[in-house]
Short mmCIF file of N, CA, C and O in Angstrom, two decimals:
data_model
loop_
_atom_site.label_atom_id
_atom_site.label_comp_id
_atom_site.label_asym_id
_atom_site.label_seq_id
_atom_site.Cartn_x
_atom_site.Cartn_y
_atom_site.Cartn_z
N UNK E 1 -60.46 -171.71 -9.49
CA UNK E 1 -61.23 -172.93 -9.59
C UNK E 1 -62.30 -172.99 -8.52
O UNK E 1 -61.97 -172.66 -7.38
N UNK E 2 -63.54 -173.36 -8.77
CA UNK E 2 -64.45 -173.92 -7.92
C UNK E 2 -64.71 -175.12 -7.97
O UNK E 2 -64.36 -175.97 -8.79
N UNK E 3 -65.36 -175.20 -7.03
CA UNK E 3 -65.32 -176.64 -7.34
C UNK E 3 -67.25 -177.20 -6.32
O UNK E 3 -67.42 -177.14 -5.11
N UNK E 4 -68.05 -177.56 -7.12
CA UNK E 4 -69.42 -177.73 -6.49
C UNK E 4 -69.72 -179.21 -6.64
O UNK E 4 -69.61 -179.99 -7.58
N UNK E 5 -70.11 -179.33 -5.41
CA UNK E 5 -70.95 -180.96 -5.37
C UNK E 5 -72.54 -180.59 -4.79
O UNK E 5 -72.96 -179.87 -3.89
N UNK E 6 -73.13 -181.41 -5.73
CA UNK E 6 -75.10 -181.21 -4.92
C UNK E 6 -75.36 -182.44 -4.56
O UNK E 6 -74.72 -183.48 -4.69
N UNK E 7 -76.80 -182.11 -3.88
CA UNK E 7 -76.81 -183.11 -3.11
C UNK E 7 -78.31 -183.08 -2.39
O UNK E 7 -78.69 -181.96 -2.05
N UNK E 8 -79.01 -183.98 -2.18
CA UNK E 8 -80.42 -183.85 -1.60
C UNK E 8 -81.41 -184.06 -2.83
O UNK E 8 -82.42 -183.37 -2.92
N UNK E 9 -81.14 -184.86 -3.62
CA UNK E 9 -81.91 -185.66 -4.54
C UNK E 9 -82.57 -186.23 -4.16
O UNK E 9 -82.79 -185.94 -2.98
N UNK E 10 -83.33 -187.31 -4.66
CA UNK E 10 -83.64 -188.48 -4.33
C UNK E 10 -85.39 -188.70 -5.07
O UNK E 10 -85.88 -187.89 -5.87
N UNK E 11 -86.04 -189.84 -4.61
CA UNK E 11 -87.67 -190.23 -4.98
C UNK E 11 -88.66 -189.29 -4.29
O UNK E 11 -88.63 -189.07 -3.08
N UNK E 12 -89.26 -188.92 -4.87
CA UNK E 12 -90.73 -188.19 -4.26
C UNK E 12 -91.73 -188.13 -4.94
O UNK E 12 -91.61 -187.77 -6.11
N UNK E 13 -93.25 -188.53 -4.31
CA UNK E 13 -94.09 -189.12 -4.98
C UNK E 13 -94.70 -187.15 -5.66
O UNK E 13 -94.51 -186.09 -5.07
N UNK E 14 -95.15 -187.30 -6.55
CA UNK E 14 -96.04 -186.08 -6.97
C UNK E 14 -96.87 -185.53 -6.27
O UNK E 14 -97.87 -186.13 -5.87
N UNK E 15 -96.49 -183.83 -5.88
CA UNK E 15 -97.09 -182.91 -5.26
C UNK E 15 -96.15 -182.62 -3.99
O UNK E 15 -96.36 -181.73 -3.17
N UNK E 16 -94.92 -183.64 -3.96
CA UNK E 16 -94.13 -183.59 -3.20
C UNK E 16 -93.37 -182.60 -3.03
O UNK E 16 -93.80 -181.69 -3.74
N UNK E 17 -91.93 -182.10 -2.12
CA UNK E 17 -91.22 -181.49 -2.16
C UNK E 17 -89.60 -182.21 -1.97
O UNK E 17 -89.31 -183.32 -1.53
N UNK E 18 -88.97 -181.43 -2.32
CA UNK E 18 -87.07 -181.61 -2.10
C UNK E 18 -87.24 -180.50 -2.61
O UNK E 18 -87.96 -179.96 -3.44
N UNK E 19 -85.67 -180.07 -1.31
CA UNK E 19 -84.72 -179.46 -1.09
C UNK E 19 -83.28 -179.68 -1.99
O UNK E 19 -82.59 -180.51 -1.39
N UNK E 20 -82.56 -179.17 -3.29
CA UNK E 20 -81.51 -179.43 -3.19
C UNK E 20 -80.72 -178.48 -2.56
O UNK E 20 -81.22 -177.46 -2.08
N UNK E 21 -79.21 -178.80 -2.53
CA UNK E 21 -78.35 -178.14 -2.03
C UNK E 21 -76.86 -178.14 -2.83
O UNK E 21 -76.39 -179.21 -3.21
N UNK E 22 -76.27 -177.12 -3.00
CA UNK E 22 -75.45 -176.96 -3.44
C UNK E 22 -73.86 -176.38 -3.08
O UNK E 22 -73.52 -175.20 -2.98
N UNK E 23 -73.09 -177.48 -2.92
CA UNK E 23 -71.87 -176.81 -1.93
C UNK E 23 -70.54 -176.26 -2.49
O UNK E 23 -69.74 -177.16 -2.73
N UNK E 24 -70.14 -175.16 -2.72
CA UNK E 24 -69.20 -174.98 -3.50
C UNK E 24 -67.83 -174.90 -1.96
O UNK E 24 -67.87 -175.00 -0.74
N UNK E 25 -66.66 -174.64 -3.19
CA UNK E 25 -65.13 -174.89 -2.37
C UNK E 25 -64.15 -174.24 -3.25
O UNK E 25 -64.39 -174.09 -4.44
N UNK E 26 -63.08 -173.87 -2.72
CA UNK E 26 -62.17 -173.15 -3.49
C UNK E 26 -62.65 -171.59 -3.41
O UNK E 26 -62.96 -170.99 -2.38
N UNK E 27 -62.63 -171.10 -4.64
CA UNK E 27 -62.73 -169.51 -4.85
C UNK E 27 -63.70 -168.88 -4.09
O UNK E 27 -64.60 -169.57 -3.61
N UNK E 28 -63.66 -167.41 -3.86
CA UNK E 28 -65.07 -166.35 -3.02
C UNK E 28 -66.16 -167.25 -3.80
O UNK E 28 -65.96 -167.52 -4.98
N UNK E 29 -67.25 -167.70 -3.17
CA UNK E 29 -68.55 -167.92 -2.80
C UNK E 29 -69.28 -166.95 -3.55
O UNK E 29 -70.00 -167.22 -4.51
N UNK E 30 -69.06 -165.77 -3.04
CA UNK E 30 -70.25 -164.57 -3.40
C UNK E 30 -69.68 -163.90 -4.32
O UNK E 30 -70.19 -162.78 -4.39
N UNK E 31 -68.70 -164.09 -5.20
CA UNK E 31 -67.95 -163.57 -6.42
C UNK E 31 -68.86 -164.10 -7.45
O UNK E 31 -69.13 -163.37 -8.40
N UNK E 32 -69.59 -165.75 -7.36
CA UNK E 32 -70.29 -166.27 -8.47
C UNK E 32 -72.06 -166.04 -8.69
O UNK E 32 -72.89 -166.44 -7.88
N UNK E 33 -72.33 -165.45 -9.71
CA UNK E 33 -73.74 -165.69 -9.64
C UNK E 33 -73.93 -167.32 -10.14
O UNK E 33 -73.17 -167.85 -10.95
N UNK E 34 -75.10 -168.01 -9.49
CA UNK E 34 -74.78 -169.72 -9.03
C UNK E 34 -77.05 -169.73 -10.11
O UNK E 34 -78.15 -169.19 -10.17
N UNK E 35 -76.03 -170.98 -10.67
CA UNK E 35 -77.69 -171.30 -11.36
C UNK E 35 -77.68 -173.08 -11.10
O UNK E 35 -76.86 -173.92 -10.71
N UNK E 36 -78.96 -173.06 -11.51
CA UNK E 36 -79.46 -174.64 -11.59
C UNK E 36 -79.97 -175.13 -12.87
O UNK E 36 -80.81 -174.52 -13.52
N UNK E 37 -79.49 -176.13 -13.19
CA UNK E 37 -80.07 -177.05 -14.56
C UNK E 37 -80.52 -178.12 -14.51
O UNK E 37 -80.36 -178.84 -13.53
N UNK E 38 -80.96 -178.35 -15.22
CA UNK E 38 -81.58 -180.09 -15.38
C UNK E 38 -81.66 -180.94 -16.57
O UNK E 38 -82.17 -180.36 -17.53
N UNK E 39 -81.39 -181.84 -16.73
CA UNK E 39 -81.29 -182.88 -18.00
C UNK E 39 -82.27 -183.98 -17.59
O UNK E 39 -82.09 -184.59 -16.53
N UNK E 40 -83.28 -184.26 -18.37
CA UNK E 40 -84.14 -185.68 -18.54
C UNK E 40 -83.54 -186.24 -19.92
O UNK E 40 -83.07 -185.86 -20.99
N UNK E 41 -83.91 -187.53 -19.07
CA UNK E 41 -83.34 -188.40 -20.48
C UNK E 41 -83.66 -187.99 -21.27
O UNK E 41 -84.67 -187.28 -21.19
N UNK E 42 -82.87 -188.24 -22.79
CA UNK E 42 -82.91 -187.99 -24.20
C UNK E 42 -83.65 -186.76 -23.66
O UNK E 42 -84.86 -186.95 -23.52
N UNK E 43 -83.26 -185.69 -23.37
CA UNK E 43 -83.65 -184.08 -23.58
C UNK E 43 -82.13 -183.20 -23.25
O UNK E 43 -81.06 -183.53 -22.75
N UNK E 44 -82.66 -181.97 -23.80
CA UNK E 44 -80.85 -181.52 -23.76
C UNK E 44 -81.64 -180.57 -22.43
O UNK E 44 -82.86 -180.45 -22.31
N UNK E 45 -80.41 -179.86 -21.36
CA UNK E 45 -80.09 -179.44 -20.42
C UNK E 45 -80.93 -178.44 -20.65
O UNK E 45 -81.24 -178.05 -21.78
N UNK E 46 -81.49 -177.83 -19.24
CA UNK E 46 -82.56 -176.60 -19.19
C UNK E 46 -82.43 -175.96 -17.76
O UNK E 46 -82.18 -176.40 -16.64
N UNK E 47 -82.75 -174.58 -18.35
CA UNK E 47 -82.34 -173.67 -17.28
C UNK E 47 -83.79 -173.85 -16.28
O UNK E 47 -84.95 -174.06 -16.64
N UNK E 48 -83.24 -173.69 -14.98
CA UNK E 48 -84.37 -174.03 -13.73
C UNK E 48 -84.32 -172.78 -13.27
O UNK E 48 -85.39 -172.18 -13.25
N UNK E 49 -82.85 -171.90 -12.68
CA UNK E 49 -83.12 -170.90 -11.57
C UNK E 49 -81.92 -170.42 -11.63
O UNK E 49 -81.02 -171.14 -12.08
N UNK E 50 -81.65 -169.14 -11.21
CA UNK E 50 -80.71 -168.38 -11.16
C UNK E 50 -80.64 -167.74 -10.18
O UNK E 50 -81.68 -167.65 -9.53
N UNK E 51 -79.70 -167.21 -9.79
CA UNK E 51 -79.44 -166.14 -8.08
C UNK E 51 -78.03 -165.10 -8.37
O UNK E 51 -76.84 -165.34 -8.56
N UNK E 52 -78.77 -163.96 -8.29
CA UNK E 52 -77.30 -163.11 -8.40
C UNK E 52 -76.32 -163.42 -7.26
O UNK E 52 -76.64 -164.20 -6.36
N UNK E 53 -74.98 -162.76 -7.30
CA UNK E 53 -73.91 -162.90 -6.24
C UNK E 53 -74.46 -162.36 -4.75
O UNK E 53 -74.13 -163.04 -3.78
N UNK E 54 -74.90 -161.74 -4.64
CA UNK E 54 -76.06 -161.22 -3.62
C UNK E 54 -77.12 -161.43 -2.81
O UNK E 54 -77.53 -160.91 -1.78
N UNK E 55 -77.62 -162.66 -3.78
CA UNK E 55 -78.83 -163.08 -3.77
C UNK E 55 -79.83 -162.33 -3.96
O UNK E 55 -80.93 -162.80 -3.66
N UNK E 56 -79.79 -161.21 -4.39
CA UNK E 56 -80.94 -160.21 -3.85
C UNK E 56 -81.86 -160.02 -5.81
O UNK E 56 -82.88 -159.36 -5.99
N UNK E 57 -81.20 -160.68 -6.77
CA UNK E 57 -82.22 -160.93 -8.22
C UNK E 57 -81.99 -162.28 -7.99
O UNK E 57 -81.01 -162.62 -7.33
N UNK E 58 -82.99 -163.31 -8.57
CA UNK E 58 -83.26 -164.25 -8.93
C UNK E 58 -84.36 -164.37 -9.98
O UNK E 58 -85.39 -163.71 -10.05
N UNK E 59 -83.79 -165.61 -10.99
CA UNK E 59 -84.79 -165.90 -12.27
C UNK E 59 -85.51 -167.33 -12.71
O UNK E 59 -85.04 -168.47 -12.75
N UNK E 60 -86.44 -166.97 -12.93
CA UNK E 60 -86.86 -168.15 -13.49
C UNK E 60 -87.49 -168.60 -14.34
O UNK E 60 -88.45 -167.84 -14.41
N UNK E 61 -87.65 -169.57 -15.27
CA UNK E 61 -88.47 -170.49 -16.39
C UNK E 61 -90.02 -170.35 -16.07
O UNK E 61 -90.41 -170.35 -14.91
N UNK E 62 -90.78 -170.25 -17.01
CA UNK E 62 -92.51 -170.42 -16.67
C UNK E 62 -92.56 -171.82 -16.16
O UNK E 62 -93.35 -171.95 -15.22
N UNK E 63 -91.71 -173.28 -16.65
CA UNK E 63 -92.32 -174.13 -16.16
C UNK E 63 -92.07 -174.18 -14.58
O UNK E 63 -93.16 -174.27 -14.01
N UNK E 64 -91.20 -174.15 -13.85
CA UNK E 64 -91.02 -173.60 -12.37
C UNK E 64 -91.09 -172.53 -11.87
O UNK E 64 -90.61 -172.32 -10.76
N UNK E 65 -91.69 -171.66 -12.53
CA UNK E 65 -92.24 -169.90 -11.24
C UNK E 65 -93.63 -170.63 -10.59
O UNK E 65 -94.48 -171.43 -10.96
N UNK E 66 -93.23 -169.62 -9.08
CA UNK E 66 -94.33 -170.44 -8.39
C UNK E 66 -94.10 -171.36 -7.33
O UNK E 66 -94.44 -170.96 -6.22
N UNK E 67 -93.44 -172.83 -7.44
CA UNK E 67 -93.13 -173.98 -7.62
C UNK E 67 -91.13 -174.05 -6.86
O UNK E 67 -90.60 -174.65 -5.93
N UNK E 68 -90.74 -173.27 -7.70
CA UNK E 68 -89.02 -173.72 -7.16
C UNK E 68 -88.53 -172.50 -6.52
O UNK E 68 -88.96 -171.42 -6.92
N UNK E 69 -87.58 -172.54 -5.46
CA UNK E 69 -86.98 -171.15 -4.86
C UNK E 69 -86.00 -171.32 -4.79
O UNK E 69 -85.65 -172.32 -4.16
N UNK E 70 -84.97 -170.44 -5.41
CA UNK E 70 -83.23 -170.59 -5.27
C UNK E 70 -82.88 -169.42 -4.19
O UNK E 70 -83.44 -168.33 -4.26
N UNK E 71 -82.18 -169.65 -3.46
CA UNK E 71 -81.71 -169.00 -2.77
C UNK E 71 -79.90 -169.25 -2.12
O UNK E 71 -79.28 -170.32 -2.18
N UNK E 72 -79.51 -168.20 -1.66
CA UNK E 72 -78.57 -168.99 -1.23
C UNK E 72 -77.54 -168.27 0.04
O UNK E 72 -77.90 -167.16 0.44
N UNK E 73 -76.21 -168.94 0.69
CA UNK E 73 -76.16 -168.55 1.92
C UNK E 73 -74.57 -168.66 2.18
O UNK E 73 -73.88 -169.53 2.71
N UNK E 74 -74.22 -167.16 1.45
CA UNK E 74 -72.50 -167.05 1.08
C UNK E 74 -72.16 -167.61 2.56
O UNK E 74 -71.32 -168.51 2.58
N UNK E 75 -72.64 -167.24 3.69
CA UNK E 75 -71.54 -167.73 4.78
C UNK E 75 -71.24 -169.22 4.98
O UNK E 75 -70.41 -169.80 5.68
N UNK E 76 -72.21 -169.66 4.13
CA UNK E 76 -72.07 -170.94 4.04
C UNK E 76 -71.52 -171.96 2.75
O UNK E 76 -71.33 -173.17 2.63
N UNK E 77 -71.35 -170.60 1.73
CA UNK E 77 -70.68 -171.55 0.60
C UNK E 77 -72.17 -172.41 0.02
O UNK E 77 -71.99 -173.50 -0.52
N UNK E 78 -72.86 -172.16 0.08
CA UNK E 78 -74.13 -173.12 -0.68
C UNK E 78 -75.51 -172.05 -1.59
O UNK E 78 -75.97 -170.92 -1.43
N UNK E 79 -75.67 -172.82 -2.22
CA UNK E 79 -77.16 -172.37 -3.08
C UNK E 79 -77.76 -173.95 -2.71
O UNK E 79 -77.41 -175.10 -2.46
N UNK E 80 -79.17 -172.88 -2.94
CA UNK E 80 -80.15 -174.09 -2.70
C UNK E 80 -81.11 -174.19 -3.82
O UNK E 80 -81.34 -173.33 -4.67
N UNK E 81 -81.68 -175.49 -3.68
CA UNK E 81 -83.13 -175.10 -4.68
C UNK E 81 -84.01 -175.70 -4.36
O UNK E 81 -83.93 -176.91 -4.56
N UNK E 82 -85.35 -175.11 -3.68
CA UNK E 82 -86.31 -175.40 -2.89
C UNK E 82 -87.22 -175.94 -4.00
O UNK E 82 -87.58 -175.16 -4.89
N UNK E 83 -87.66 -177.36 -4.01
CA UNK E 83 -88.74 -177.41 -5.01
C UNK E 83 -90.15 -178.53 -4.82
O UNK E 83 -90.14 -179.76 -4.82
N UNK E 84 -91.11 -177.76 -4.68
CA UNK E 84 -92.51 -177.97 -3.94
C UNK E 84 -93.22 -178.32 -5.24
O UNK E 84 -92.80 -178.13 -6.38
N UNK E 85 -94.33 -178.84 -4.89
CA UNK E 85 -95.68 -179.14 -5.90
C UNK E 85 -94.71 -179.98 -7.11
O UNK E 85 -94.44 -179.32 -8.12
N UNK E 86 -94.43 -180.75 -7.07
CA UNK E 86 -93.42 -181.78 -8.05
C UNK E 86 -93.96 -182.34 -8.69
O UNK E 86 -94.73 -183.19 -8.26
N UNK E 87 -93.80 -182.12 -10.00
CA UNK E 87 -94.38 -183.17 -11.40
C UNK E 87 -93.75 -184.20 -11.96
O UNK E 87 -92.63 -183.81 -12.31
N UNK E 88 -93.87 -185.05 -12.14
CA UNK E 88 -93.32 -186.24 -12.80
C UNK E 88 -92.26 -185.48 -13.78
O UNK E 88 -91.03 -185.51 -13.71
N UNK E 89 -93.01 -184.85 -14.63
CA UNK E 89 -91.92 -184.15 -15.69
C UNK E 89 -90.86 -183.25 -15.31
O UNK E 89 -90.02 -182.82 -16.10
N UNK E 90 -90.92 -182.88 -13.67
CA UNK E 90 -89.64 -182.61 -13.11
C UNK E 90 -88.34 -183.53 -12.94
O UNK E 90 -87.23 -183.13 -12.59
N UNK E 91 -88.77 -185.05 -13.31
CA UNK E 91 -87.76 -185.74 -13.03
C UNK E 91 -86.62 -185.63 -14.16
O UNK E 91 -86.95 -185.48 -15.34
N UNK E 92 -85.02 -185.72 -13.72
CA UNK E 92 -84.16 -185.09 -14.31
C UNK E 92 -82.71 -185.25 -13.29
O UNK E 92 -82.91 -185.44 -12.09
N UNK E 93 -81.78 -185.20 -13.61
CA UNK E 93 -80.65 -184.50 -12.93
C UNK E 93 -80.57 -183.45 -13.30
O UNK E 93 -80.60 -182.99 -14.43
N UNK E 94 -80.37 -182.69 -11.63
CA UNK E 94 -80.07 -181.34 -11.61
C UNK E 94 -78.72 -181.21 -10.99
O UNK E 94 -78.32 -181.97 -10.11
N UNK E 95 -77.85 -179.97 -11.61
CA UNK E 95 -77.23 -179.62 -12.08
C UNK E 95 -76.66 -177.99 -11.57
O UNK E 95 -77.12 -176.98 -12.09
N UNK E 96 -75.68 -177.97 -10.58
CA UNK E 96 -75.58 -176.23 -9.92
C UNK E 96 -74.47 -175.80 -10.68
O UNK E 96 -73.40 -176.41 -10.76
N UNK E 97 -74.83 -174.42 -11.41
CA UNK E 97 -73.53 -174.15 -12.02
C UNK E 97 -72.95 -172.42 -11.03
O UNK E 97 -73.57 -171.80 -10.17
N UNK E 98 -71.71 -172.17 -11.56
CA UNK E 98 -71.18 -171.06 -11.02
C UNK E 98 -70.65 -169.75 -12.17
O UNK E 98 -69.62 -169.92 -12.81
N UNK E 99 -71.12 -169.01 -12.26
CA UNK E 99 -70.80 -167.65 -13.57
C UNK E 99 -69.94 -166.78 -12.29
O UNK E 99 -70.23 -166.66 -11.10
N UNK E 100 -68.83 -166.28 -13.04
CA UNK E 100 -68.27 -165.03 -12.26
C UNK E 100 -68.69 -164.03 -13.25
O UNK E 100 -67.74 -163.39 -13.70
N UNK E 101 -69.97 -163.69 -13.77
CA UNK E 101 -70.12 -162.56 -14.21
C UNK E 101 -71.70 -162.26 -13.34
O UNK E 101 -71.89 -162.00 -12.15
N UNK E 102 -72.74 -162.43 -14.54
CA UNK E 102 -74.22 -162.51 -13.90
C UNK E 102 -75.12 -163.46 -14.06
O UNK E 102 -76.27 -163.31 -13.64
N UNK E 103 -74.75 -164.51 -14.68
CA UNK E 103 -75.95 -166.11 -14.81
C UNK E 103 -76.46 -165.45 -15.63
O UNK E 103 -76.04 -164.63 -16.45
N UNK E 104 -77.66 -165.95 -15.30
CA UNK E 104 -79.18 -166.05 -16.29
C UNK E 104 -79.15 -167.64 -16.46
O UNK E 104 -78.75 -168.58 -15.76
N UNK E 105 -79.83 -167.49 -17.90
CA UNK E 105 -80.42 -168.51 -18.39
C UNK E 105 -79.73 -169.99 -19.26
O UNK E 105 -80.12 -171.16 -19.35
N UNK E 106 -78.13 -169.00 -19.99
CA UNK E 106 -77.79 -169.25 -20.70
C UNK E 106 -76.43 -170.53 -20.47
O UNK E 106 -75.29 -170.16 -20.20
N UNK E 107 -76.73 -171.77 -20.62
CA UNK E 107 -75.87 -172.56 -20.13
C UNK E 107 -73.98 -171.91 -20.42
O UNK E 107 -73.13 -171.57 -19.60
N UNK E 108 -73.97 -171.95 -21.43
CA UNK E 108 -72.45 -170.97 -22.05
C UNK E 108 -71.52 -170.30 -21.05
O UNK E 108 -70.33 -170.36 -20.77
N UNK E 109 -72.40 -169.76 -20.71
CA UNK E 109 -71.99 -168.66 -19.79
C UNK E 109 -71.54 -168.93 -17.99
O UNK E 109 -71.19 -168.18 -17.07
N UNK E 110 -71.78 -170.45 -18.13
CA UNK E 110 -71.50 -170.70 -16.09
C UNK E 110 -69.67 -171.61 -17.03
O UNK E 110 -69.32 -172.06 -18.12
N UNK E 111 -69.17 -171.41 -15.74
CA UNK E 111 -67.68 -171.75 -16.05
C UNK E 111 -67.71 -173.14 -15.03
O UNK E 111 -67.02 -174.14 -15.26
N UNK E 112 -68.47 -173.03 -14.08
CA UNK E 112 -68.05 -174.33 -13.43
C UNK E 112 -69.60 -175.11 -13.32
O UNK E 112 -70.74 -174.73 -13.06
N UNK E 113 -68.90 -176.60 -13.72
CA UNK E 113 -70.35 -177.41 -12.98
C UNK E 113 -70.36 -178.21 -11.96
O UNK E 113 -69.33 -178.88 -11.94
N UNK E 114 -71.15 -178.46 -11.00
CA UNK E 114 -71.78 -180.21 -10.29
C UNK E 114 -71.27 -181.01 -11.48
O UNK E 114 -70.83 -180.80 -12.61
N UNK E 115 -71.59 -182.24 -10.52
CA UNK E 115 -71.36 -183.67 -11.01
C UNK E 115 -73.20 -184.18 -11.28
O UNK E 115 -73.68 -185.21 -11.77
N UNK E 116 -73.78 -183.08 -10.78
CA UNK E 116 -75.39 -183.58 -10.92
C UNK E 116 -75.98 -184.41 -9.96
O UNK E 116 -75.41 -185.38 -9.46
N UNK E 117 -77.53 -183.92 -9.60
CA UNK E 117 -78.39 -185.38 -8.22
C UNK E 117 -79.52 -185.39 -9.34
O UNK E 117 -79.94 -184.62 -10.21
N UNK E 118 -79.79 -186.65 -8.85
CA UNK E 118 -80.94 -187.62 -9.55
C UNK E 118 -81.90 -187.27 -8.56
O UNK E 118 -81.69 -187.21 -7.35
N UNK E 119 -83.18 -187.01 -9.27
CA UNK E 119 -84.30 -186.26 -8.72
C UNK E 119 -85.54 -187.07 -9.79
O UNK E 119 -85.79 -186.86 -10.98
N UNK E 120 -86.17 -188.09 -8.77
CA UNK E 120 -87.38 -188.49 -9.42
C UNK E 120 -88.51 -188.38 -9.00
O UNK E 120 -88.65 -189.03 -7.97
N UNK E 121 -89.75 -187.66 -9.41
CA UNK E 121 -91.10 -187.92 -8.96
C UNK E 121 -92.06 -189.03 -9.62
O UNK E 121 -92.59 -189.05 -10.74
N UNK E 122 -92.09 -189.70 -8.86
CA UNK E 122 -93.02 -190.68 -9.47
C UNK E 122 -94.63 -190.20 -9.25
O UNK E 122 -94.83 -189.45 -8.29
N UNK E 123 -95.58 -190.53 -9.95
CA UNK E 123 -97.14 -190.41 -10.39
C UNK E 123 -97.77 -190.99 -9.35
O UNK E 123 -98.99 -191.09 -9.34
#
């Protein structure tokens, strides 16, 4: 079992930045490749970013290359997701998941989730 809580949401006006953060507990840390999602209202869930167990591949969506950086810091049990130049249409809960195989894109495939942070840019 893992078990992840995020955290470092919150309001930011457009062009802004946040930091999330993602803290997992329980099982090896660096056993999971760790992704990020997001849900806007009435829209179904979308892949943001991915990070191998390693950190050393990471992936991403055209609408955030550029723009978002996942990274993350086994001694610390956390993934992050760095996200700069912020669009309104970024607003959403995001969402850290955990795969014990290799992530990607594909929601199916992460076995554990967050409870989700509320992330708004206002215009």
């Amino acid at each position: 079992q893992v078990q992840l809580v995020e955290s470092g949401g919150g309001l930011v006006q457009a062009g802004g930045s946040l930091r999330l953060s993602c803290a997992a507990s329980g099982r090896t840390f660096s056993a999971y490749a760790m992704g990020w999602f997001r849900q806007a209202p009435g829209k179904e869930r979308e892949f943001v970013a991915s990070i191998s167990r390693g950190g050393g591949s990471t992936y991403y969506p055209s609408s955030v290359k550029g723009r978002f950086t996942i990274s993350r810091d086994n001694a610390k049990n956390t993934v992050y997701l760095q996200m700069n130049s912020l669009k309104p249409e970024d607003t959403a809960v995001y969402y850290c998941a955990a795969d014990l195989d290799f992530g990607g894109s594909r929601m199916d495939v992460y076995d554990y989730w967050g409870q989700g942070t509320q992330v708004t840019v206002s215009s």
